[in-house]
Coordinates of N, CA and C in Angstrom, one line a residue:
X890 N 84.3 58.5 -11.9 CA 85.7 58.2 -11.7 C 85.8 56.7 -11.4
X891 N 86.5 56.1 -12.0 CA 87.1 54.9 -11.8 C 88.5 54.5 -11.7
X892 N 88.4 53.6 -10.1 CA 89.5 53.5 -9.6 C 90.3 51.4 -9.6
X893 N 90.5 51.4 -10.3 CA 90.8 49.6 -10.8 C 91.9 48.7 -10.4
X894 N 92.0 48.1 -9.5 CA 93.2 47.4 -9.1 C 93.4 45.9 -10.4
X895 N 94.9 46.1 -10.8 CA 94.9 45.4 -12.2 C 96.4 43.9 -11.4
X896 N 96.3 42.6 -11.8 CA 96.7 41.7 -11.5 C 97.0 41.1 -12.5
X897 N 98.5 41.0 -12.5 CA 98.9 39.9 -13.9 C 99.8 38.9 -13.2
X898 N 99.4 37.5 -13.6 CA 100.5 36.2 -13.1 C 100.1 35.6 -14.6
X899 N 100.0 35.6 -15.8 CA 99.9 34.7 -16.3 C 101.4 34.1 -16.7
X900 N 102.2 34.2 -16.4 CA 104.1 34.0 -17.1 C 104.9 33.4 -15.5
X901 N 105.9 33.8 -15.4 CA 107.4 33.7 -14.6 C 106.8 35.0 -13.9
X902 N 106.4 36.1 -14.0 CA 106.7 37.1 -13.6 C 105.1 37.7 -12.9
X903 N 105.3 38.7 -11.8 CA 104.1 39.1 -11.3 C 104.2 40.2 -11.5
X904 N 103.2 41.1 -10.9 CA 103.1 42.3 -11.5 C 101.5 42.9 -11.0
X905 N 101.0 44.2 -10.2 CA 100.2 44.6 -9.9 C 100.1 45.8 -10.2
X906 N 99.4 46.7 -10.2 CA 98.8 48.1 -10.9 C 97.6 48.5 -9.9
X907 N 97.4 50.2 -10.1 CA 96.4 50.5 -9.7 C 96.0 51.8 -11.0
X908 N 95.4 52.2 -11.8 CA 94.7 52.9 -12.3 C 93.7 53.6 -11.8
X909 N 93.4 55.1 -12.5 CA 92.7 55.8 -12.1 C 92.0 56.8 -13.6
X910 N 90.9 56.3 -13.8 CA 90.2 57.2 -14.7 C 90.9 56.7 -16.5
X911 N 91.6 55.6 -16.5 CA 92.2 54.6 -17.2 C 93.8 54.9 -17.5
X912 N 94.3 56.0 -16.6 CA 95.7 56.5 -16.2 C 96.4 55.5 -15.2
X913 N 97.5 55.0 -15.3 CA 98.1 53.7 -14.1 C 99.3 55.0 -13.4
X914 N 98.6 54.9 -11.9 CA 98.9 55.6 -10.7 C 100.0 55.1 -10.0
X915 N 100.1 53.9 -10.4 CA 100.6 52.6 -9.1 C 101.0 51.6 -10.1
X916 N 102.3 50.9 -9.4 CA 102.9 49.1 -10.1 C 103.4 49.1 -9.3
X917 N 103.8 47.7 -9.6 CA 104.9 46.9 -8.5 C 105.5 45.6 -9.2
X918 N 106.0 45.2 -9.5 CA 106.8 43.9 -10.5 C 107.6 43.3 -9.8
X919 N 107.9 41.7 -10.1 CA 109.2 41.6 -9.6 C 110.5 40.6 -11.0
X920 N 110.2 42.0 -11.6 CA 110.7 41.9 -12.7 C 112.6 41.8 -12.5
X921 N 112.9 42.9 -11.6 CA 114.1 42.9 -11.5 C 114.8 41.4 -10.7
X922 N 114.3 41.4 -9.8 CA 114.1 40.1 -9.3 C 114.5 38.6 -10.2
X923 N 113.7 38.6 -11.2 CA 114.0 37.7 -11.7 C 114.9 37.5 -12.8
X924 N 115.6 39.1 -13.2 CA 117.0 39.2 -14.2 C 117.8 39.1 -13.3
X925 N 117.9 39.4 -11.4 CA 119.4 39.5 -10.8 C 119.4 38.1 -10.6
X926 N 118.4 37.2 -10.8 CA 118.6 35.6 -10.3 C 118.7 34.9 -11.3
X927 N 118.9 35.7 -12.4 CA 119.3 34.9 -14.0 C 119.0 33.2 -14.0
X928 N 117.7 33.1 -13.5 CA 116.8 32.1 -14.6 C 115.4 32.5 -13.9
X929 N 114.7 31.6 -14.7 CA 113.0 32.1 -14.6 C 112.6 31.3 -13.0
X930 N 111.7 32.0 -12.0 CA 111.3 31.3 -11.4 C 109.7 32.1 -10.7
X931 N 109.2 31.2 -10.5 CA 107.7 31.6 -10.0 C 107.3 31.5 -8.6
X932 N 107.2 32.7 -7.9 CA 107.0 32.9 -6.4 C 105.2 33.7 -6.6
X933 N 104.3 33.2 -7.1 CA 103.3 33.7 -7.6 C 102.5 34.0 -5.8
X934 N 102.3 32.7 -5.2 CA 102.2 32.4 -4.0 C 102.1 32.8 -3.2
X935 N 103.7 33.6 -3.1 CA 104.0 34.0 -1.9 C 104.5 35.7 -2.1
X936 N 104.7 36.2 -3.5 CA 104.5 37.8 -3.8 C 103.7 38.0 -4.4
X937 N 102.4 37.9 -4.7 CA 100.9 38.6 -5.1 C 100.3 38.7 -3.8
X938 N 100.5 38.0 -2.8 CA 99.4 38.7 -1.7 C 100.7 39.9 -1.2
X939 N 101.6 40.1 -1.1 CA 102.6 41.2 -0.6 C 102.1 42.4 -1.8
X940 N 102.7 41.8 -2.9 CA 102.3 43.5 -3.7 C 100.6 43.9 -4.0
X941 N 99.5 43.1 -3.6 CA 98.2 43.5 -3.3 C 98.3 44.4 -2.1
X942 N 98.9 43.7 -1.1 CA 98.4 44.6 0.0 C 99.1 45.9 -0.4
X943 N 100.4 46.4 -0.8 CA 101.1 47.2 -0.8 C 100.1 48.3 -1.7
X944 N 99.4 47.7 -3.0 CA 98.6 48.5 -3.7 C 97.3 49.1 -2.9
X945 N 96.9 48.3 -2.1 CA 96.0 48.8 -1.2 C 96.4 49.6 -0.5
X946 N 97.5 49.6 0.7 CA 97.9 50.4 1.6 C 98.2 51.9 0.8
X947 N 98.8 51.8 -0.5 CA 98.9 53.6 -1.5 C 97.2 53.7 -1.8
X948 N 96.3 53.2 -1.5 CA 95.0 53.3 -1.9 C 94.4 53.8 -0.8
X949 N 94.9 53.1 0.2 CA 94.0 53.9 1.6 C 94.8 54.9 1.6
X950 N 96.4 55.3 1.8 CA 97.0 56.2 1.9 C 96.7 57.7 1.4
X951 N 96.0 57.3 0.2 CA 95.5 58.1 -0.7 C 94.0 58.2 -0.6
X952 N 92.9 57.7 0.3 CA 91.9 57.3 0.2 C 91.2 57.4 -0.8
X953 N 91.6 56.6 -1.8 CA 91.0 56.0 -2.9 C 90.5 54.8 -2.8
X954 N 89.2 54.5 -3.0 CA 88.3 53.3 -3.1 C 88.7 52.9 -4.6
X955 N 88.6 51.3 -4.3 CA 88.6 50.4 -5.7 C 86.8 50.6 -6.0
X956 N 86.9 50.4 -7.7 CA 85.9 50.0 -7.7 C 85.6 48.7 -8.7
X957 N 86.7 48.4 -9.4 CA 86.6 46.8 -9.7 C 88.5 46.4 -9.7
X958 N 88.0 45.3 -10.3 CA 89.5 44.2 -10.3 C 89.5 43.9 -11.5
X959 N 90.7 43.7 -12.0 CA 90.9 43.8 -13.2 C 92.4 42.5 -13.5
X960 N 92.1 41.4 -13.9 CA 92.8 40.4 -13.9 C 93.0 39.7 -15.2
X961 N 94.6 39.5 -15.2 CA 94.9 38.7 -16.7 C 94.1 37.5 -16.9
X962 N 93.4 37.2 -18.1 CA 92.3 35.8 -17.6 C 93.1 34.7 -19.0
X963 N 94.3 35.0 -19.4 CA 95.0 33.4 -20.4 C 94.8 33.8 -21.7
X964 N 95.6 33.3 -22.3 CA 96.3 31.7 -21.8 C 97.3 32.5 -21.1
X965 N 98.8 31.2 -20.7 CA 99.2 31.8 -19.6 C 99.7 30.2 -18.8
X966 N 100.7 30.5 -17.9 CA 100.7 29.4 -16.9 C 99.5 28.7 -16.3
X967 N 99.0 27.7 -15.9 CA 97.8 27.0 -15.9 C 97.6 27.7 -14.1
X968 N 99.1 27.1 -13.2 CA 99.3 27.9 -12.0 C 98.9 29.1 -11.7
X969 N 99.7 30.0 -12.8 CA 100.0 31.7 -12.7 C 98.5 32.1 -12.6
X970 N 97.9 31.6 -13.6 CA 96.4 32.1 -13.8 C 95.5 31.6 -12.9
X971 N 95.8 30.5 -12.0 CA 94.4 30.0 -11.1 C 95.2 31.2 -9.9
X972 N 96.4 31.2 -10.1 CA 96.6 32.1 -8.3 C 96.2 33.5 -8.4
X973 N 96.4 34.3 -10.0 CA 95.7 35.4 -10.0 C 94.2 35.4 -10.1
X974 N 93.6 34.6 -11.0 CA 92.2 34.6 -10.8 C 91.6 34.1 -9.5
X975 N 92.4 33.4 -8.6 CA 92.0 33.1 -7.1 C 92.1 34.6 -6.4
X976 N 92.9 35.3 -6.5 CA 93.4 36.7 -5.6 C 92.1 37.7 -6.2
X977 N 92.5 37.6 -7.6 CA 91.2 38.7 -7.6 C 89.4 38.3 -7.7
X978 N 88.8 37.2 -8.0 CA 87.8 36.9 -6.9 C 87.8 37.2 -5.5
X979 N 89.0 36.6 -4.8 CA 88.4 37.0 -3.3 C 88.5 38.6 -2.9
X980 N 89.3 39.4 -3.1 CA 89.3 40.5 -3.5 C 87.8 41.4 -3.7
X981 N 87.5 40.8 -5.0 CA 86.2 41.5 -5.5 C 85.0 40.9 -4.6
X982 N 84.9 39.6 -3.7 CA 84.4 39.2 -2.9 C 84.4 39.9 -1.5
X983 N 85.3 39.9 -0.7 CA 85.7 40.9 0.3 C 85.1 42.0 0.3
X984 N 85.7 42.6 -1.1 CA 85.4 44.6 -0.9 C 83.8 45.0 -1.6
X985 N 83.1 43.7 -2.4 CA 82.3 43.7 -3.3 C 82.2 44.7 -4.4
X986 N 83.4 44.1 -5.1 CA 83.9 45.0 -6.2 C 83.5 44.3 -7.6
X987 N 83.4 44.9 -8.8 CA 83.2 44.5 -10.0 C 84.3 43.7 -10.7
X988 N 84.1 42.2 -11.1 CA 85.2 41.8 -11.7 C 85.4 41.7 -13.3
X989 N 86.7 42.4 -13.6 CA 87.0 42.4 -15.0 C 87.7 41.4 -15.7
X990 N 87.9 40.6 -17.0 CA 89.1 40.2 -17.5 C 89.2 40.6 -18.3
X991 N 90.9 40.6 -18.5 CA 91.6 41.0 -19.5 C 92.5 40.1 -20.6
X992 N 91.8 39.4 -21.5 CA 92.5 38.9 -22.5 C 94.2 39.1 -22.7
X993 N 94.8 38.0 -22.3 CA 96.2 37.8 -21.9 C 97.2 38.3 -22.9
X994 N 96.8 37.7 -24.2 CA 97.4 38.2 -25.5 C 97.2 39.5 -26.1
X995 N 95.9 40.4 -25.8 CA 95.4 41.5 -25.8 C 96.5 42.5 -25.2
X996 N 96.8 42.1 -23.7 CA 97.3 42.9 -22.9 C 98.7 42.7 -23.4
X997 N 99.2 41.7 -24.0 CA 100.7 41.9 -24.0 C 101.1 42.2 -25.2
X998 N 99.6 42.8 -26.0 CA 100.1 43.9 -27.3 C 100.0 45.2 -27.1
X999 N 99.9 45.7 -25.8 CA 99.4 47.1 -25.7 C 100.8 47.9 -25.6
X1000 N 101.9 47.3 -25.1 CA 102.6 48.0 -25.2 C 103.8 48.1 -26.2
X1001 N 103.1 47.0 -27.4 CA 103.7 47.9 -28.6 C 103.1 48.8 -29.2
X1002 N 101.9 48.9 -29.3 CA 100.9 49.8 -29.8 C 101.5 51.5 -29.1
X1003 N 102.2 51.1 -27.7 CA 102.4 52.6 -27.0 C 103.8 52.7 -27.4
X1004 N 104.6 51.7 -27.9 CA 105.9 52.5 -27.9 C 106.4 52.7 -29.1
X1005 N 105.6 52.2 -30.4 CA 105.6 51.7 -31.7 C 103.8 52.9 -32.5
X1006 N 103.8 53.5 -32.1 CA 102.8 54.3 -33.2 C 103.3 54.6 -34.5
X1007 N 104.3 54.0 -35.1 CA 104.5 54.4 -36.3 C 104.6 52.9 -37.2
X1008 N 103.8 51.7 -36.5 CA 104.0 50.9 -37.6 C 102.7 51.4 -38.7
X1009 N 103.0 50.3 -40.4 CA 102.0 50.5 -41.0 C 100.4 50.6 -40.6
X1010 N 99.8 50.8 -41.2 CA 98.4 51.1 -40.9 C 98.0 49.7 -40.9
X1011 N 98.1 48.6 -42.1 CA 98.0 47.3 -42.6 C 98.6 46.2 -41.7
X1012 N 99.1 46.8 -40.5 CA 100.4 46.2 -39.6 C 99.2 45.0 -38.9
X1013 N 99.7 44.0 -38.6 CA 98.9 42.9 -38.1 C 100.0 42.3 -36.9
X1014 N 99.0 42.6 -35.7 CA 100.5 41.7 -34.3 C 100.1 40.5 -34.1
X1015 N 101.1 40.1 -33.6 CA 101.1 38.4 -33.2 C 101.9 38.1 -32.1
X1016 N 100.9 38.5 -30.9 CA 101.6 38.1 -29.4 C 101.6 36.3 -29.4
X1017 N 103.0 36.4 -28.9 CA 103.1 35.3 -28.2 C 103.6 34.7 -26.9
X1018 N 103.1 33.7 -26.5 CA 103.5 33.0 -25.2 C 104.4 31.9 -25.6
X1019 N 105.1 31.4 -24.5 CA 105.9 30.2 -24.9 C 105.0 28.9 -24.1
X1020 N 104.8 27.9 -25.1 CA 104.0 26.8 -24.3 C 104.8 25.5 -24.3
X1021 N 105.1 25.1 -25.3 CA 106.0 23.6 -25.0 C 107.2 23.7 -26.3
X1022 N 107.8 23.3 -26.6 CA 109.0 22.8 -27.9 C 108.8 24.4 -28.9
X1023 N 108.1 24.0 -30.1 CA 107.8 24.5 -30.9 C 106.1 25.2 -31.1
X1024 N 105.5 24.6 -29.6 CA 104.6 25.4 -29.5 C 104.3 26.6 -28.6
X1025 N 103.0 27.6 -28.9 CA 103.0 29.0 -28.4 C 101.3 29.0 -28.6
X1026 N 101.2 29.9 -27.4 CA 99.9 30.7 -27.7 C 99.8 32.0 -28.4
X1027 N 98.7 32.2 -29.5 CA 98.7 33.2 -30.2 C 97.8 33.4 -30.5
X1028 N 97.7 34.4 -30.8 CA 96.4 35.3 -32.1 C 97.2 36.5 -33.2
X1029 N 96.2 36.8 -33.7 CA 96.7 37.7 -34.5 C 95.6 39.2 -34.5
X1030 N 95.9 40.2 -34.1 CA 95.2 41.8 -34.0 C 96.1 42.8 -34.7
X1031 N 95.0 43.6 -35.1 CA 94.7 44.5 -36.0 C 95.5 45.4 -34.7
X1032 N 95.9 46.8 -35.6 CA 96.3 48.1 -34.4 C 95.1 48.4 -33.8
X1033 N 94.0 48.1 -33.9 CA 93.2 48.2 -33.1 C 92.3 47.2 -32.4
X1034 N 93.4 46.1 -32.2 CA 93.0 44.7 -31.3 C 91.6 44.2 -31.9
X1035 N 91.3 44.5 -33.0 CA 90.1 43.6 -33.3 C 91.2 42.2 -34.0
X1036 N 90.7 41.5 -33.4 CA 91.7 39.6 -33.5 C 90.8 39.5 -35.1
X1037 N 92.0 39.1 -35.9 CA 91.6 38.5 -37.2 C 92.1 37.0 -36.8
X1038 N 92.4 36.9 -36.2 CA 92.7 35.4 -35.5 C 92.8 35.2 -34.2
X1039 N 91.6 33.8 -33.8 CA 91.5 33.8 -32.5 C 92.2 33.0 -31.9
X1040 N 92.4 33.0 -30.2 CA 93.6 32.9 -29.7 C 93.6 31.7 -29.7
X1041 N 94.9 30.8 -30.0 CA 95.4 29.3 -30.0 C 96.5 28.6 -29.5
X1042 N 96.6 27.7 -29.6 CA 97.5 26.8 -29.1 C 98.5 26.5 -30.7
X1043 N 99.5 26.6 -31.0 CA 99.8 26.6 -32.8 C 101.4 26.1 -32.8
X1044 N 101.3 24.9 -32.9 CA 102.8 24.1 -33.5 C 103.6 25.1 -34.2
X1045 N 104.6 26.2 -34.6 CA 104.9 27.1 -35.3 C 106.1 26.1 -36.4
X1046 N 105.7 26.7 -37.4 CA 106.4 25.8 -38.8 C 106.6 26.8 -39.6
X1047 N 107.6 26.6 -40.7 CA 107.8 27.6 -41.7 C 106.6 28.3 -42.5
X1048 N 105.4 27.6 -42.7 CA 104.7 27.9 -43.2 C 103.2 28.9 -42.3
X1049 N 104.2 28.7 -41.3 CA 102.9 29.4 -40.3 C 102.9 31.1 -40.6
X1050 N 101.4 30.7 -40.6 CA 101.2 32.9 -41.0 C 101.5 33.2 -42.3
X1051 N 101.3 32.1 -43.3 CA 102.2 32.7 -44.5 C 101.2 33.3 -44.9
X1052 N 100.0 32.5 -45.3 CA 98.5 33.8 -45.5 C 98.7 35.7 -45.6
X1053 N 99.1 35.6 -43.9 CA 98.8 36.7 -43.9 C 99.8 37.3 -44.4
X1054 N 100.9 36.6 -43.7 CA 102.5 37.5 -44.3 C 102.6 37.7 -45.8
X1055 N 101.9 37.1 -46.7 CA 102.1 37.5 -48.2 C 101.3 38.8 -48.5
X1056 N 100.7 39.2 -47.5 CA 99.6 40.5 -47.9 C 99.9 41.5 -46.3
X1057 N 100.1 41.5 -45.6 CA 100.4 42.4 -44.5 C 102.3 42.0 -43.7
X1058 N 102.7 42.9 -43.2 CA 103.5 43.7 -42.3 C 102.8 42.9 -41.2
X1059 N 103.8 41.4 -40.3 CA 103.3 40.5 -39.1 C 104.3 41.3 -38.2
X1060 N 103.9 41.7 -37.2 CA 104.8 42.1 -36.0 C 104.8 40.7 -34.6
X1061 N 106.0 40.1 -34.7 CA 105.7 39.1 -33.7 C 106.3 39.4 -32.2
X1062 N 105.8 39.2 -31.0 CA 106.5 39.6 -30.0 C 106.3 38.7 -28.8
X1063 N 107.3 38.8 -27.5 CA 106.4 38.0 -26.5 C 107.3 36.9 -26.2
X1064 N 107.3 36.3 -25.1 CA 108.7 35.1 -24.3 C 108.2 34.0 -25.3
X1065 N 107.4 34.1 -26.0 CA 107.4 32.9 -27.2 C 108.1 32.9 -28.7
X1066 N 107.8 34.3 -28.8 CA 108.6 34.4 -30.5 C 109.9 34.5 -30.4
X1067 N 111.0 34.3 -29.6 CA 112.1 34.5 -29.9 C 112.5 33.0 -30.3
X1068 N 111.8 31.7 -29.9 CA 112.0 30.7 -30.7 C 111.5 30.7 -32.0
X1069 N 110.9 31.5 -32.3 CA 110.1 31.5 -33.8 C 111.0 31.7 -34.7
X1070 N 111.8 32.7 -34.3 CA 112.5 33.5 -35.4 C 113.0 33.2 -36.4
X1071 N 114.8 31.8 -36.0 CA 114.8 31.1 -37.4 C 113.7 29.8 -38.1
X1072 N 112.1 30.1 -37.6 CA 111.6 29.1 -38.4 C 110.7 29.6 -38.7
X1073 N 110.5 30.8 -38.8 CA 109.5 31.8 -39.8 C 110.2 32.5 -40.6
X1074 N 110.6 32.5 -41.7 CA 111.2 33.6 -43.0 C 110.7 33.8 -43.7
X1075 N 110.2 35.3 -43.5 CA 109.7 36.0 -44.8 C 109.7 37.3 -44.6
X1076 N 109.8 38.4 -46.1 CA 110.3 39.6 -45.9 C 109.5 40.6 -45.1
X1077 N 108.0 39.9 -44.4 CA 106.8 40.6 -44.0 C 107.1 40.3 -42.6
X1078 N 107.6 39.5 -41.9 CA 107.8 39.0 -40.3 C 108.8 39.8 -40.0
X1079 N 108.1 40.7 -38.7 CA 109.5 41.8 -38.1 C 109.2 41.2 -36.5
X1080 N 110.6 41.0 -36.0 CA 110.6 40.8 -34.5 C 110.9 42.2 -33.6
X1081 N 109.9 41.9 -32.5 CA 110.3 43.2 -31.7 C 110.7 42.0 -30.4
X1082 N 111.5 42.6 -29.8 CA 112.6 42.1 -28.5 C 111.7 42.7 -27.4
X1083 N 112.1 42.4 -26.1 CA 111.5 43.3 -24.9 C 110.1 42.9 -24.3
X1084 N 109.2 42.6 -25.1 CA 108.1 42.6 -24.9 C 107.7 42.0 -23.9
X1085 N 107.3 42.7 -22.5 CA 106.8 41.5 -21.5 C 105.6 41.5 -20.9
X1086 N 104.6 41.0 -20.2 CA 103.3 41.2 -19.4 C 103.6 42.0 -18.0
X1087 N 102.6 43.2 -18.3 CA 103.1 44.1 -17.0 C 101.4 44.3 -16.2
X1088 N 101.2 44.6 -15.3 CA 99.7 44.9 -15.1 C 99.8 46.2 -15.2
X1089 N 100.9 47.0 -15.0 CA 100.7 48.4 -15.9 C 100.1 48.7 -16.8
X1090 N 99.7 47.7 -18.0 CA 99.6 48.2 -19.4 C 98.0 47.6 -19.2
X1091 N 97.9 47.2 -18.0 CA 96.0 46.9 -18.3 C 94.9 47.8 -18.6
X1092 N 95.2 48.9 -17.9 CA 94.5 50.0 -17.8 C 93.5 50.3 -19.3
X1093 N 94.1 50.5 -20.3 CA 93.7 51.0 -21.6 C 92.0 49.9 -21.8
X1094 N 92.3 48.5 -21.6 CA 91.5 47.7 -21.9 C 90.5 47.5 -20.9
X1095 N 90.8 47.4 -19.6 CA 90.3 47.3 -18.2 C 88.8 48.5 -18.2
X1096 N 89.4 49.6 -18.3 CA 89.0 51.1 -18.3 C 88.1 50.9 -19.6
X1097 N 88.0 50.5 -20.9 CA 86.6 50.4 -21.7 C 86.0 49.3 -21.4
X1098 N 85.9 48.3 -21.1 CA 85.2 47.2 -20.1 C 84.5 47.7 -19.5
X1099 N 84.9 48.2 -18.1 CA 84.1 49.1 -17.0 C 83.7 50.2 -17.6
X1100 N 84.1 50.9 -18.3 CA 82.9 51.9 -19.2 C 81.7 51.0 -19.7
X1101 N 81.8 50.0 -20.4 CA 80.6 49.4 -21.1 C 80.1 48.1 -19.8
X1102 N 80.7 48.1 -18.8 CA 79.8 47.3 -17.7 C 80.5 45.9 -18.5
X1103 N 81.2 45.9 -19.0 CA 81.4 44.5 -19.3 C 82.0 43.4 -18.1
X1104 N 81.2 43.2 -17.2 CA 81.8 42.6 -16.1 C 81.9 41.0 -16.0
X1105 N 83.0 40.2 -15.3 CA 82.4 38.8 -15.3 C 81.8 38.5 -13.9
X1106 N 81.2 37.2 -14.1 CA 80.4 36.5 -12.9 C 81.8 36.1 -12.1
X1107 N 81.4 36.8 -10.9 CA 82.6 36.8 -9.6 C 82.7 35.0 -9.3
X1108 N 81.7 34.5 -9.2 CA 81.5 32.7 -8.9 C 81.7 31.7 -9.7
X1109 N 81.4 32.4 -10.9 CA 81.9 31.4 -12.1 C 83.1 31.8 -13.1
X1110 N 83.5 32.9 -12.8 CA 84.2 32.7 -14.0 C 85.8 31.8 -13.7
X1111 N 86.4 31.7 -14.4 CA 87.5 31.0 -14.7 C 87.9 31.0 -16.1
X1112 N 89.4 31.1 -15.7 CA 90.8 31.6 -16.2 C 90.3 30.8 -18.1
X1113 N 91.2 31.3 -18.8 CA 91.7 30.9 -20.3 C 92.5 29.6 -20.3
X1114 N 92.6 28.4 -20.0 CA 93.6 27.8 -19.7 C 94.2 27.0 -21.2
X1115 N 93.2 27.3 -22.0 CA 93.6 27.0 -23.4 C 93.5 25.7 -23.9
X1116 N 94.8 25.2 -22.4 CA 94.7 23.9 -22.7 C 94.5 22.7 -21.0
X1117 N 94.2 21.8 -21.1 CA 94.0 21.0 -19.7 C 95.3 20.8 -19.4
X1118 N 94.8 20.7 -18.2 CA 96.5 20.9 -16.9 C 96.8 19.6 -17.3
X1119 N 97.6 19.1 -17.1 CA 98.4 17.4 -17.4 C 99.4 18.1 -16.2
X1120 N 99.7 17.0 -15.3 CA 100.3 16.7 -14.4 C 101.3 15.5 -14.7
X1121 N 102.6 16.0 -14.4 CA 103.7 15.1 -14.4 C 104.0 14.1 -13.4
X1122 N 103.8 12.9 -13.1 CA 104.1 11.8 -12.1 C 106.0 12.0 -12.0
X1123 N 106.0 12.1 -10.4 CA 107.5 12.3 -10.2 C 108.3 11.0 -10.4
X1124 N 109.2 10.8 -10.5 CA 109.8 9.1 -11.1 C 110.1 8.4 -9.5
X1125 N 109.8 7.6 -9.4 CA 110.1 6.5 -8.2 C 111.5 6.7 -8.1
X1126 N 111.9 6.5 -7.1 CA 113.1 6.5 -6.5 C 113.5 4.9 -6.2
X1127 N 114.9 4.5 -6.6 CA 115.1 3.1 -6.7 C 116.0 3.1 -5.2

């Protein structure tokens, strides 16, 4: 039996899970939260140690033992991802639990794969993040997440993905593709709406990991960041 506490900050939004036997038992989001405040804002901070404990407290409640951590590891906010990968290190430090990552882009295709079983067979996704102007992090996976393209940093242009789009069915999704839309056209590019990062949806990937022991080094590892943090100098004040 495996029992997996799952941690996503990579975006605006948080989000915690508990899983059991690769079934998700337990969430918490503060998704609503951030549609009644109609704009994006990041309290990573100061609600991931509230909805950890809260996941623990249904764990003791239930006396269920964790037995690893399971954390979004990027791309992603450069922030979002050092405060989640800080939480779940000390975490797996504390309780001396097994630490997992979960490929950022991976996870935020799972739940089209769950609510979408009827695209083509040939169907190729293309999660995206939003990163600056016209750029986004992406890859491209098969319905069975094997990446025929690995994850990047990618200027998006009319000509982006044409490759693939002349021979497969691109499914784009994710707080990045809705700028894509009018600058990719072709009869193979379909947009799906909705799509957000939940630590609900870790489970599936988390759960074959710890089946095959795929663990990371609790001391060393660190986050996807894709790209180096650049720090903005505030403007002097006259």
């Amino acid at each position: 039996m495996s029992v997996i506490l799952h941690i996503e900050t990579a975006t605006e939004a948080c989000s915690v899970a508990v899983s059991e036997d690769g079934a998700n038992i337990y969430s918490v989001d503060n998704f609503d939260e951030l549609n009644q405040a109609g704009k994006k804002e990041t309290n990573h901070s100061k609600r991931l140690g509230l909805f950890v404990d809260e996941a623990m407290s249904f764990t003791d409640n239930h006396a269920i033992p964790f037995d690893a951590v399971a954390v979004s590891s990027g791309p992603g906010s450069y922030t979002g991802l050092r405060i989640g990968v800080s939480m779940a290190k000390g975490i797996c430090y504390g309780q001396n639990l097994k630490l997992i990552s979960v490929p950022t882009l991976e996870l935020l295709s799972v739940p089209v794969l769950l609510r979408y079983d009827d695209l083509p067979e040939d169907a190729l996704l293309c999660p995206m993040l939003d990163a600056r102007r016209m750029e986004v992090y992406c890859a491209l996976y098969t319905r069975a997440l094997k990446a025929v393209e690995g994850v990047d940093a990618r200027i998006i242009n009319e000509d982006s993905f044409k490759d693939y789009l002349d021979k497969h069915p691109v499914y784009f999704f994710g707080n990045g593709a809705e700028k894509c839309k009018s600058v990719i056209s072709h009869p193979n590019a379909h947009w799906i709406d909705g799509i957000q990062l939940n630590a609900k949806y870790m489970a599936p990937i988390a759960e074959r990991k710890f089946l095959r022991e795929e663990y990371e080094d609790v001391a060393y590892f660190e986050p996807n960041y894709l790209k180096e943090f650049v720090a903005i100098k505030a403007k002097k004040l006259l």
